[in-house]
Every structure is written in C-alpha cells, then in structure tokens.
Amino acid sequence: MTEQLHKPGFETRAIHAGSEPDPTTGAVTPPIFATSTYKQDGVGGLRGGYEYSRSGNPTRAALEECIAALEDGDRGFAFASGLAAEDTLLRSICRPGDHVVIPNDAYGGTYRLFAKVALPWGLEHSAAPVADVDAVRAAIRPGQTKLVWLETPTNPLLNVGDIEAIAAVAHEAGALLVVDNTFASPYLQQPLTLGADVVVHSTTKYCGGHSDVVGGALVVRDHELAEKIGFHQNSIGGVAGPFDSWLVLRGLKTLAVRMERHSDNAEAVVDFLTGHGAVSQVIYPGLEEHPGHAVASKQMKRYGGIVSFRVAGGEQQALDVCAKAEVFTLGESLGGVESLIEHPGRMTHASVAGTDLEVPADLIRLSVGIETAVDLVEDLSRALG
Ligand SMILES: Cc1ncc(COP(=O)(O)O)c(C=O)c1O
C-alpha cells in the first residue's frame, strides 16, 4: 500500500496487515504454504529468511504480522493453541524459584498449567482477584514475582481488572504484566496501549471466530522480550501450522463486524435474562450494577459476547437449561459465530473443582453468537421454562 498520512484504522489493518497480494500471482489472500522446508540458493542462501517451517513459515508470518498490528504491538507469535502460547511465554521469562500472580478465577486450563505443570517445575504462584488492585499488590513477592497474569474479563465470572492500574503495580515491583485478551479480542481492548507488556490469545476463540481451529498467540512491543519469545517459540516448537494460521488470519479480517454483532446480541440476551424469575443473577460487564462496569467502560470499546448467569433452581436447573437449549449448542469453547451454552462447573472449569478457583454450581456461561437475536432469546426462554 502507498504511504498513508494517518495510521490505518482497525478494520483496514485487520484486512491488509500481513496480507499484501502474492508477488508472483497477485493472489489477494495469502497462500497456505504447506511446506516444511525451502530451497536454498547455495548453502545459507535463504529466500526471505525461510529455512524450515518450525522456525518460520510465510502463512504464519502473515498471521503474526496481522495480530501484532491489531494489538498495536511490534511482534506477534502464533502457536498451536492458547496453552502452547502460555507455556512458551512462561519458559521464556520465568525460571524455577520465580513466582507469578494469577487471577483467582483464571481459565481452568491456565490454572492447571500453573498448578500441575509449572509448579512441579519450580514456578510458584499466588491467586488474587483481578478486580482488587490492592490484593494483586499484596500477592506480589518483591524480587521473586516475575509476572502478573491478568485475564479481563475473566472466564467465566467476567470480573474486570484495571489494566492501567495493575500494570503500574506490576512495574513498581519489577514484574511484567501479561494480559490474556481472549475474551475481549483486540477489537474491544488493546492491553499494550494501557501498559501491559505481553498479550496472550487463545485464537481458537474470537480471533478465529468460526469454531474451526485451535490456536494461540503472543504479542509484545519490547524488542528484547520479542527475541526471547522468538527463541523459545522455535526451540520448543509449539507453532501454528500453515492451515491453522490461514484460518485464524481469515477470521481476523471480519473480527470488527463480528464483535459488534456479538455485543449487540449479548445485550439483547442480557435484557431478556435480567428480571427473569428463574434467573438469580446476570453477570455482564455492560450492566451498570456489575462491579467492574466503570473500569470496563474505560478500557473496552463494548462489553463483548460472553454472558454468564446463575439460576435460582441450583445445579440441577443449570444442567437442565444446558440440556434444553437448541439454538445455543451445548459445548465448550466460545467466540465462534454460533451460540454456545455450557456448565463451567462440570465442563470448562472442572479442573478447578475443590480449589479456591471453584466456580458456582448454578452458573451457566453463554457465548452469544451472531445469529438472529430474537431466536437466541426465544431459545433461552424455552430452556428456562
Ligand atoms: C481465556 C482463555 N485463555 C486461554 C485459553 C486456552 O486456549 P486453547 O484452548 O486455545 O489452548 C482459553 C481456552 O478456553 C481461554 O478461554
């Protein structure tokens, strides 16, 4: 593209960053480079720096450039899953004996990574509520804490952490702030612009957006940090393959329009659930009574597509609602075009049962898709009886 006077807008970056038409054919979408290796023009004569696809692949590079541009970062790294991205990040920055502060309602798989994989390896952690900056500060062990790990909004309780305030607390203690931006997506929230050092994504979710790929990403601004992550990405090898990279890149192109519709539909669902006799609590950062509403309004463009709610009839009713819903498909994951319903206590968050991170048994999580809003509301109405 010719030089522009202003920085291209989000949608323009989503569609064009990393996706220059192919120089040989003019193909407007980046090809899927299904190749493990590359012909060298004489020993060491690499074309474009590519030598082996764990180290670099043009389709993956296109995705990495695009996601970095959307997060307002300098370097992006694409992985085989969100957890592969998280594991690579931990090993890039932490050593046995270090300490990490994590949310007390972190995604179950993230908690399992810290509790069952990183802890036996020697990386300690403490859990603190993301909405309480003082509690996060108190959980830091000066000198030992290398990372403060934030999810906002959290999964599945949708607690909101103040990225700017927590970045200041982490930096005071010489620690880095990592923000898992999976729930918000870069369209609704850009943590690096608020002081975070690393953004994590499960690109399986809104970035991919069509429930057809599992992937992860890291985005940073700092050059030294990027070098460390790049070294570990190649050394550990949990990279995104070319097909998966292509699917996520295609998803990113429509992220903005999808997030607007996810947010519209979530608001319609929240309106319906609020005041319904069978519902004891609706949890959505867009609600004025949500304790994180003011912070969410400050740092998010809109409030996203995830709605959690509790039912008055306890766990059995929660399970019944999940079973009766039809347009909402019963399934794990989130962030796709189709609406999903799940019971976190028995499904996504079963791995935290019996710990401080256990979620309420009467909780239901909705990933509100982009179908016709009235169909979603009618489906919930039927399922709630
Ligand atoms: C907030 C959050 N972070 C990370 C992950 C892990 O990502 P993946 O399943 O792609 O490994 C998930 C998965 O559900 C998630 O919801």
GROMACS .gro file of C-alpha atoms and ligand atoms in nm:
model
  401
    1MET     CA    1   0.000   0.000   0.000
    2THR     CA    2   0.119   0.358  -0.058
    3GLU     CA    3   0.225   0.558   0.248
    4GLN     CA    4  -0.077   0.691   0.440
    5LEU     CA    5  -0.085   1.013   0.638
    6HIS     CA    6  -0.267   0.858   0.932
    7LYS     CA    7  -0.233   0.516   1.090
    8PRO     CA    8  -0.479   0.281   0.915
    9GLY     CA    9  -0.791   0.206   1.118
   10PHE     CA   10  -0.854  -0.126   1.293
   11GLU     CA   11  -1.063  -0.276   1.013
   12THR     CA   12  -0.808  -0.174   0.749
   13ARG     CA   13  -0.526  -0.330   0.949
   14ALA     CA   14  -0.736  -0.645   1.005
   15ILE     CA   15  -0.783  -0.689   0.631
   16HIS     CA   16  -0.445  -0.575   0.499
   17ALA     CA   17  -0.173  -0.617   0.763
   18GLY     CA   18   0.037  -0.917   0.660
   19SER     CA   19  -0.180  -0.977   0.353
   20GLU     CA   20  -0.009  -0.799   0.067
   21PRO     CA   21  -0.115  -0.965  -0.263
   22ASP     CA   22   0.117  -1.252  -0.352
   23PRO     CA   23   0.408  -1.107  -0.556
   24THR     CA   24   0.418  -1.392  -0.809
   25THR     CA   25   0.048  -1.445  -0.884
   26GLY     CA   26  -0.132  -1.144  -0.738
   27ALA     CA   27  -0.350  -1.373  -0.521
   28VAL     CA   28  -0.527  -1.139  -0.280
   29THR     CA   29  -0.535  -1.389   0.005
   30PRO     CA   30  -0.203  -1.519   0.136
   31PRO     CA   31  -0.133  -1.871   0.008
   32ILE     CA   32  -0.124  -2.164   0.251
   33PHE     CA   33   0.245  -2.250   0.238
   34ALA     CA   34   0.218  -2.624   0.306
   35THR     CA   35   0.589  -2.681   0.310
   36SER     CA   36   0.829  -2.800   0.576
   37THR     CA   37   1.143  -2.671   0.408
   38TYR     CA   38   1.266  -2.420   0.147
   39LYS     CA   39   1.512  -2.442  -0.141
   40GLN     CA   40   1.831  -2.253  -0.065
   41ASP     CA   41   2.018  -2.067  -0.339
   42GLY     CA   42   2.351  -2.215  -0.238
   43VAL     CA   43   2.429  -2.306   0.124
   44GLY     CA   44   2.283  -2.037   0.350
   45GLY     CA   45   2.124  -1.856   0.054
   46LEU     CA   46   1.779  -1.823   0.205
   47ARG     CA   47   1.491  -1.663   0.017
   48GLY     CA   48   1.321  -1.418   0.252
   49GLY     CA   49   1.486  -1.577   0.555
   50TYR     CA   50   1.289  -1.902   0.535
   51GLU     CA   51   1.477  -2.224   0.603
   52TYR     CA   52   1.245  -2.462   0.794
   53SER     CA   53   0.878  -2.419   0.887
   54ARG     CA   54   0.913  -2.457   1.264
   55SER     CA   55   1.143  -2.156   1.254
   56GLY     CA   56   0.931  -1.959   1.006
   57ASN     CA   57   0.653  -2.005   0.753
   58PRO     CA   58   0.510  -1.728   0.531
   59THR     CA   59   0.145  -1.806   0.617
   60ARG     CA   60   0.225  -1.799   0.986
   61ALA     CA   61   0.428  -1.481   0.935
   62ALA     CA   62   0.124  -1.316   0.773
   63LEU     CA   63  -0.088  -1.402   1.077
   64GLU     CA   64   0.184  -1.287   1.318
   65GLU     CA   65   0.210  -0.952   1.141
   66CYS     CA   66  -0.167  -0.905   1.140
   67ILE     CA   67  -0.226  -0.985   1.505
   68ALA     CA   68   0.066  -0.763   1.610
   69ALA     CA   69  -0.089  -0.477   1.410
   70LEU     CA   70  -0.430  -0.531   1.570
   71GLU     CA   71  -0.290  -0.530   1.923
   72ASP     CA   72  -0.079  -0.223   1.848
   73GLY     CA   73   0.230  -0.432   1.917
   74ASP     CA   74   0.557  -0.476   1.732
   75ARG     CA   75   0.592  -0.853   1.717
   76GLY     CA   76   0.337  -1.133   1.711
   77PHE     CA   77   0.394  -1.506   1.756
   78ALA     CA   78   0.145  -1.774   1.656
   79PHE     CA   79   0.115  -2.107   1.836
   80ALA     CA   80  -0.067  -2.439   1.805
   81SER     CA   81  -0.301  -2.341   2.094
   82GLY     CA   82  -0.352  -2.076   2.357
   83LEU     CA   83  -0.191  -2.302   2.614
   84ALA     CA   84   0.113  -2.360   2.392
   85ALA     CA   85   0.150  -1.981   2.376
   86GLU     CA   86   0.118  -1.955   2.755
   87ASP     CA   87   0.370  -2.232   2.820
   88THR     CA   88   0.621  -2.080   2.579
   89LEU     CA   89   0.580  -1.742   2.747
   90LEU     CA   90   0.638  -1.887   3.095
   91ARG     CA   91   0.953  -2.062   2.986
   92SER     CA   92   1.076  -1.751   2.804
   93ILE     CA   93   1.054  -1.535   3.117
   94CYS     CA   94   1.046  -1.750   3.431
   95ARG     CA   95   1.293  -1.983   3.595
   96PRO     CA   96   1.248  -2.234   3.878
   97GLY     CA   97   1.220  -2.041   4.205
   98ASP     CA   98   1.031  -1.750   4.047
   99HIS     CA   99   0.675  -1.654   4.133
  100VAL     CA  100   0.369  -1.545   3.935
  101VAL     CA  101   0.044  -1.377   4.045
  102ILE     CA  102  -0.260  -1.525   3.867
  103PRO     CA  103  -0.633  -1.439   3.875
  104ASN     CA  104  -0.831  -1.623   4.141
  105ASP     CA  105  -1.082  -1.711   3.869
  106ALA     CA  106  -0.842  -1.783   3.584
  107TYR     CA  107  -0.947  -2.003   3.293
  108GLY     CA  108  -0.928  -2.361   3.423
  109GLY     CA  109  -0.666  -2.472   3.172
  110THR     CA  110  -0.443  -2.178   3.259
  111TYR     CA  111  -0.476  -2.263   3.628
  112ARG     CA  112  -0.392  -2.627   3.553
  113LEU     CA  113  -0.081  -2.517   3.362
  114PHE     CA  114   0.037  -2.319   3.666
  115ALA     CA  115  -0.068  -2.574   3.929
  116LYS     CA  116   0.013  -2.905   3.762
  117VAL     CA  117   0.292  -2.826   3.516
  118ALA     CA  118   0.473  -2.507   3.618
  119LEU     CA  119   0.461  -2.566   3.995
  120PRO     CA  120   0.628  -2.910   3.986
  121TRP     CA  121   0.891  -2.747   3.762
  122GLY     CA  122   0.953  -2.490   4.041
  123LEU     CA  123   0.743  -2.188   3.939
  124GLU     CA  124   0.527  -2.077   4.231
  125HIS     CA  125   0.202  -1.884   4.205
  126SER     CA  126  -0.049  -1.697   4.421
  127ALA     CA  127  -0.406  -1.621   4.319
  128ALA     CA  128  -0.562  -1.277   4.363
  129PRO     CA  129  -0.894  -1.126   4.247
  130VAL     CA  130  -0.833  -0.921   3.931
  131ALA     CA  131  -1.084  -0.656   4.040
  132ASP     CA  132  -0.886  -0.573   4.356
  133VAL     CA  133  -0.565  -0.384   4.275
  134ASP     CA  134  -0.455  -0.387   4.641
  135ALA     CA  135  -0.496  -0.764   4.660
  136VAL     CA  136  -0.284  -0.801   4.345
  137ARG     CA  137  -0.019  -0.575   4.500
  138ALA     CA  138  -0.028  -0.776   4.823
  139ALA     CA  139   0.016  -1.105   4.634
  140ILE     CA  140   0.338  -0.984   4.471
  141ARG     CA  141   0.659  -1.113   4.628
  142PRO     CA  142   0.914  -0.838   4.556
  143GLY     CA  143   1.220  -0.974   4.382
  144GLN     CA  144   1.058  -1.316   4.324
  145THR     CA  145   0.748  -1.223   4.123
  146LYS     CA  146   0.834  -1.208   3.755
  147LEU     CA  147   0.485  -1.191   3.607
  148VAL     CA  148   0.145  -1.061   3.699
  149TRP     CA  149  -0.105  -1.254   3.488
  150LEU     CA  150  -0.435  -1.086   3.418
  151GLU     CA  151  -0.748  -1.200   3.240
  152THR     CA  152  -1.006  -0.932   3.185
  153PRO     CA  153  -1.291  -1.000   3.162
  154THR     CA  154  -1.226  -1.332   3.337
  155ASN     CA  155  -1.357  -1.669   3.232
  156PRO     CA  156  -1.634  -1.744   3.334
  157LEU     CA  157  -1.718  -1.490   3.606
  158LEU     CA  158  -1.646  -1.184   3.391
  159ASN     CA  159  -1.457  -0.996   3.660
  160VAL     CA  160  -1.280  -0.690   3.528
  161GLY     CA  161  -0.923  -0.586   3.611
  162ASP     CA  162  -0.795  -0.233   3.561
  163ILE     CA  163  -0.511  -0.292   3.313
  164GLU     CA  164  -0.350   0.050   3.361
  165ALA     CA  165  -0.355   0.031   3.742
  166ILE     CA  166  -0.230  -0.328   3.754
  167ALA     CA  167   0.046  -0.251   3.501
  168ALA     CA  168   0.168   0.020   3.739
  169VAL     CA  169   0.161  -0.219   4.036
  170ALA     CA  170   0.349  -0.489   3.841
  171HIS     CA  171   0.610  -0.247   3.710
  172GLU     CA  172   0.670  -0.095   4.058
  173ALA     CA  173   0.771  -0.444   4.168
  174GLY     CA  174   0.988  -0.508   3.861
  175ALA     CA  175   0.742  -0.763   3.719
  176LEU     CA  176   0.585  -0.777   3.373
  177LEU     CA  177   0.211  -0.758   3.313
  178VAL     CA  178   0.064  -1.029   3.092
  179VAL     CA  179  -0.297  -0.984   2.976
  180ASP     CA  180  -0.497  -1.273   2.837
  181ASN     CA  181  -0.711  -1.076   2.591
  182THR     CA  182  -0.906  -1.376   2.461
  183PHE     CA  183  -1.248  -1.266   2.587
  184ALA     CA  184  -1.231  -0.906   2.470
  185SER     CA  185  -1.034  -0.962   2.146
  186PRO     CA  186  -0.811  -0.685   2.011
  187TYR     CA  187  -1.117  -0.511   1.867
  188LEU     CA  188  -1.265  -0.436   2.208
  189GLN     CA  189  -0.947  -0.390   2.413
  190GLN     CA  190  -0.579  -0.331   2.343
  191PRO     CA  191  -0.381  -0.403   2.661
  192LEU     CA  192  -0.039  -0.297   2.524
  193THR     CA  193  -0.172   0.057   2.482
  194LEU     CA  194  -0.269   0.053   2.852
  195GLY     CA  195   0.074  -0.052   2.980
  196ALA     CA  196   0.070  -0.433   2.952
  197ASP     CA  197   0.393  -0.598   2.837
  198VAL     CA  198   0.253  -0.912   2.675
  199VAL     CA  199  -0.086  -1.000   2.527
  200VAL     CA  200  -0.193  -1.364   2.518
  201HIS     CA  201  -0.468  -1.503   2.298
  202SER     CA  202  -0.643  -1.827   2.255
  203THR     CA  203  -0.702  -1.751   1.886
  204THR     CA  204  -0.934  -2.052   1.895
  205LYS     CA  205  -1.195  -1.802   2.018
  206TYR     CA  206  -1.289  -1.463   1.870
  207CYS     CA  207  -0.976  -1.420   1.656
  208GLY     CA  208  -1.050  -1.740   1.461
  209GLY     CA  209  -1.419  -1.683   1.519
  210HIS     CA  210  -1.568  -1.985   1.341
  211SER     CA  211  -1.501  -2.278   1.579
  212ASP     CA  212  -1.288  -2.445   1.315
  213VAL     CA  213  -0.934  -2.405   1.451
  214VAL     CA  214  -0.733  -2.426   1.773
  215GLY     CA  215  -0.457  -2.169   1.805
  216GLY     CA  216  -0.278  -1.922   2.026
  217ALA     CA  217  -0.077  -1.602   2.001
  218LEU     CA  218   0.153  -1.372   2.193
  219VAL     CA  219   0.209  -1.005   2.108
  220VAL     CA  220   0.475  -0.773   2.255
  221ARG     CA  221   0.634  -0.434   2.191
  222ASP     CA  222   0.969  -0.477   2.363
  223HIS     CA  223   1.247  -0.595   2.132
  224GLU     CA  224   1.440  -0.794   2.394
  225LEU     CA  225   1.125  -0.972   2.508
  226ALA     CA  226   1.039  -1.048   2.145
  227GLU     CA  227   1.382  -1.202   2.093
  228LYS     CA  228   1.338  -1.428   2.398
  229ILE     CA  229   0.993  -1.540   2.289
  230GLY     CA  230   1.107  -1.597   1.931
  231PHE     CA  231   1.395  -1.811   2.056
  232HIS     CA  232   1.164  -2.020   2.275
  233GLN     CA  233   0.894  -2.047   2.006
  234ASN     CA  234   1.147  -2.208   1.776
  235SER     CA  235   1.322  -2.411   2.048
  236ILE     CA  236   1.002  -2.556   2.196
  237GLY     CA  237   0.824  -2.583   1.862
  238GLY     CA  238   0.459  -2.539   1.960
  239VAL     CA  239   0.396  -2.336   1.645
  240ALA     CA  240   0.076  -2.282   1.447
  241GLY     CA  241   0.073  -2.483   1.124
  242PRO     CA  242   0.010  -2.310   0.789
  243PHE     CA  243  -0.354  -2.425   0.752
  244ASP     CA  244  -0.440  -2.317   1.105
  245SER     CA  245  -0.258  -1.985   1.058
  246TRP     CA  246  -0.459  -1.921   0.744
  247LEU     CA  247  -0.790  -1.990   0.919
  248VAL     CA  248  -0.707  -1.753   1.205
  249LEU     CA  249  -0.590  -1.486   0.960
  250ARG     CA  250  -0.916  -1.518   0.768
  251GLY     CA  251  -1.106  -1.488   1.094
  252LEU     CA  252  -0.924  -1.170   1.192
  253LYS     CA  253  -1.039  -0.997   0.874
  254THR     CA  254  -1.401  -0.994   0.998
  255LEU     CA  255  -1.328  -0.954   1.369
  256ALA     CA  256  -1.460  -0.598   1.393
  257VAL     CA  257  -1.800  -0.669   1.240
  258ARG     CA  258  -1.838  -0.992   1.433
  259MET     CA  259  -1.756  -0.829   1.767
  260GLU     CA  260  -2.015  -0.559   1.705
  261ARG     CA  261  -2.283  -0.821   1.640
  262HIS     CA  262  -2.169  -1.042   1.931
  263SER     CA  263  -2.204  -0.738   2.157
  264ASP     CA  264  -2.548  -0.643   2.014
  265ASN     CA  265  -2.679  -0.995   2.064
  266ALA     CA  266  -2.529  -1.027   2.412
  267GLU     CA  267  -2.707  -0.707   2.511
  268ALA     CA  268  -3.038  -0.849   2.383
  269VAL     CA  269  -2.982  -1.169   2.583
  270VAL     CA  270  -2.888  -0.972   2.896
  271ASP     CA  271  -3.207  -0.764   2.863
  272PHE     CA  272  -3.410  -1.083   2.847
  273LEU     CA  273  -3.238  -1.260   3.138
  274THR     CA  274  -3.249  -0.955   3.366
  275GLY     CA  275  -3.566  -0.983   3.569
  276HIS     CA  276  -3.650  -1.339   3.454
  277GLY     CA  277  -3.796  -1.526   3.752
  278ALA     CA  278  -3.571  -1.832   3.714
  279VAL     CA  279  -3.252  -1.626   3.698
  280SER     CA  280  -3.090  -1.521   4.025
  281GLN     CA  281  -2.802  -1.317   3.879
  282VAL     CA  282  -2.691  -1.194   3.539
  283ILE     CA  283  -2.319  -1.128   3.505
  284TYR     CA  284  -2.219  -0.894   3.222
  285PRO     CA  285  -1.972  -0.603   3.240
  286GLY     CA  286  -2.211  -0.390   3.038
  287LEU     CA  287  -2.462  -0.386   3.325
  288GLU     CA  288  -2.435  -0.075   3.540
  289GLU     CA  289  -2.460  -0.284   3.856
  290HIS     CA  290  -2.161  -0.500   3.752
  291PRO     CA  291  -1.878  -0.407   3.993
  292GLY     CA  292  -1.634  -0.375   3.701
  293HIS     CA  293  -1.865  -0.165   3.483
  294ALA     CA  294  -1.675   0.164   3.522
  295VAL     CA  295  -1.336   0.006   3.451
  296ALA     CA  296  -1.475  -0.193   3.158
  297SER     CA  297  -1.626   0.126   3.014
  298LYS     CA  298  -1.287   0.295   3.042
  299GLN     CA  299  -1.079   0.025   2.874
  300MET     CA  300  -1.318  -0.162   2.645
  301LYS     CA  301  -1.495  -0.041   2.333
  302ARG     CA  302  -1.802  -0.254   2.409
  303TYR     CA  303  -1.866  -0.540   2.652
  304GLY     CA  304  -1.838  -0.845   2.430
  305GLY     CA  305  -2.030  -1.162   2.362
  306ILE     CA  306  -1.994  -1.363   2.683
  307VAL     CA  307  -2.279  -1.361   2.932
  308SER     CA  308  -2.282  -1.567   3.250
  309PHE     CA  309  -2.585  -1.618   3.471
  310ARG     CA  310  -2.693  -1.810   3.777
  311VAL     CA  311  -3.025  -1.989   3.811
  312ALA     CA  312  -3.245  -1.990   4.118
  313GLY     CA  313  -3.301  -2.367   4.097
  314GLY     CA  314  -2.938  -2.463   4.167
  315GLU     CA  315  -2.709  -2.702   3.982
  316GLN     CA  316  -2.984  -2.935   3.853
  317GLN     CA  317  -3.170  -2.647   3.689
  318ALA     CA  318  -2.844  -2.520   3.537
  319LEU     CA  319  -2.785  -2.864   3.386
  320ASP     CA  320  -3.147  -2.880   3.263
  321VAL     CA  321  -3.121  -2.542   3.089
  322CYS     CA  322  -2.799  -2.654   2.918
  323ALA     CA  323  -2.974  -2.973   2.803
  324LYS     CA  324  -3.288  -2.798   2.674
  325ALA     CA  325  -3.127  -2.519   2.473
  326GLU     CA  326  -3.127  -2.587   2.099
  327VAL     CA  327  -3.004  -2.280   1.912
  328PHE     CA  328  -2.740  -2.249   2.182
  329THR     CA  329  -2.531  -2.560   2.124
  330LEU     CA  330  -2.408  -2.739   2.436
  331GLY     CA  331  -2.033  -2.728   2.409
  332GLU     CA  332  -1.706  -2.597   2.544
  333SER     CA  333  -1.517  -2.310   2.385
  334LEU     CA  334  -1.652  -1.969   2.291
  335GLY     CA  335  -1.609  -1.685   2.046
  336GLY     CA  336  -1.746  -1.854   1.733
  337VAL     CA  337  -2.028  -1.730   1.511
  338GLU     CA  338  -2.262  -1.989   1.662
  339SER     CA  339  -2.402  -1.952   2.013
  340LEU     CA  340  -2.279  -2.198   2.273
  341ILE     CA  341  -2.401  -2.282   2.622
  342GLU     CA  342  -2.208  -2.461   2.892
  343HIS     CA  343  -2.194  -2.550   3.261
  344PRO     CA  344  -1.849  -2.428   3.373
  345GLY     CA  345  -1.850  -2.628   3.698
  346ARG     CA  346  -1.879  -2.961   3.513
  347MET     CA  347  -1.717  -2.862   3.182
  348THR     CA  348  -1.453  -2.594   3.117
  349HIS     CA  349  -1.372  -2.540   3.484
  350ALA     CA  350  -1.392  -2.898   3.613
  351SER     CA  351  -1.014  -2.882   3.664
  352VAL     CA  352  -1.053  -2.619   3.940
  353ALA     CA  353  -1.317  -2.813   4.140
  354GLY     CA  354  -1.216  -2.833   4.505
  355THR     CA  355  -0.970  -2.543   4.477
  356ASP     CA  356  -1.007  -2.173   4.567
  357LEU     CA  357  -1.090  -2.119   4.200
  358GLU     CA  358  -1.403  -2.338   4.204
  359VAL     CA  359  -1.699  -2.177   4.023
  360PRO     CA  360  -2.063  -2.179   4.147
  361ALA     CA  361  -2.259  -2.495   4.059
  362ASP     CA  362  -2.564  -2.291   3.946
  363LEU     CA  363  -2.361  -2.094   3.690
  364ILE     CA  364  -2.423  -2.110   3.314
  365ARG     CA  365  -2.193  -1.947   3.060
  366LEU     CA  366  -2.319  -1.833   2.721
  367SER     CA  367  -2.105  -1.749   2.424
  368VAL     CA  368  -2.357  -1.540   2.235
  369GLY     CA  369  -2.311  -1.587   1.861
  370ILE     CA  370  -2.416  -1.374   1.567
  371GLU     CA  371  -2.746  -1.545   1.482
  372THR     CA  372  -3.076  -1.351   1.474
  373ALA     CA  373  -3.116  -1.207   1.825
  374VAL     CA  374  -3.484  -1.298   1.866
  375ASP     CA  375  -3.407  -1.667   1.801
  376LEU     CA  376  -3.149  -1.665   2.079
  377VAL     CA  377  -3.388  -1.504   2.324
  378GLU     CA  378  -3.669  -1.745   2.235
  379ASP     CA  379  -3.436  -2.042   2.278
  380LEU     CA  380  -3.335  -1.930   2.627
  381SER     CA  381  -3.695  -1.857   2.715
  382ARG     CA  382  -3.789  -2.215   2.621
  383ALA     CA  383  -3.491  -2.366   2.802
  384LEU     CA  384  -3.564  -2.174   3.121
  385GLY     CA  385  -3.923  -2.296   3.114
  386LIG     C1  386  -0.931  -1.710   2.848
  386LIG     C2  387  -0.862  -1.830   2.789
  386LIG     N1  388  -0.729  -1.833   2.781
  386LIG     C3  389  -0.664  -1.938   2.729
  386LIG     C4  390  -0.732  -2.049   2.683
  386LIG     C5  391  -0.654  -2.167   2.629
  386LIG     O1  392  -0.657  -2.167   2.491
  386LIG     P1  393  -0.656  -2.300   2.399
  386LIG     O2  394  -0.777  -2.379   2.433
  386LIG     O3  395  -0.655  -2.245   2.261
  386LIG     O4  396  -0.530  -2.374   2.433
  386LIG     C6  397  -0.871  -2.050   2.687
  386LIG     C7  398  -0.946  -2.166   2.637
  386LIG     O5  399  -1.064  -2.179   2.659
  386LIG     C8  400  -0.938  -1.937   2.741
  386LIG     O6  401  -1.072  -1.932   2.749
   0.00000   0.00000   0.00000
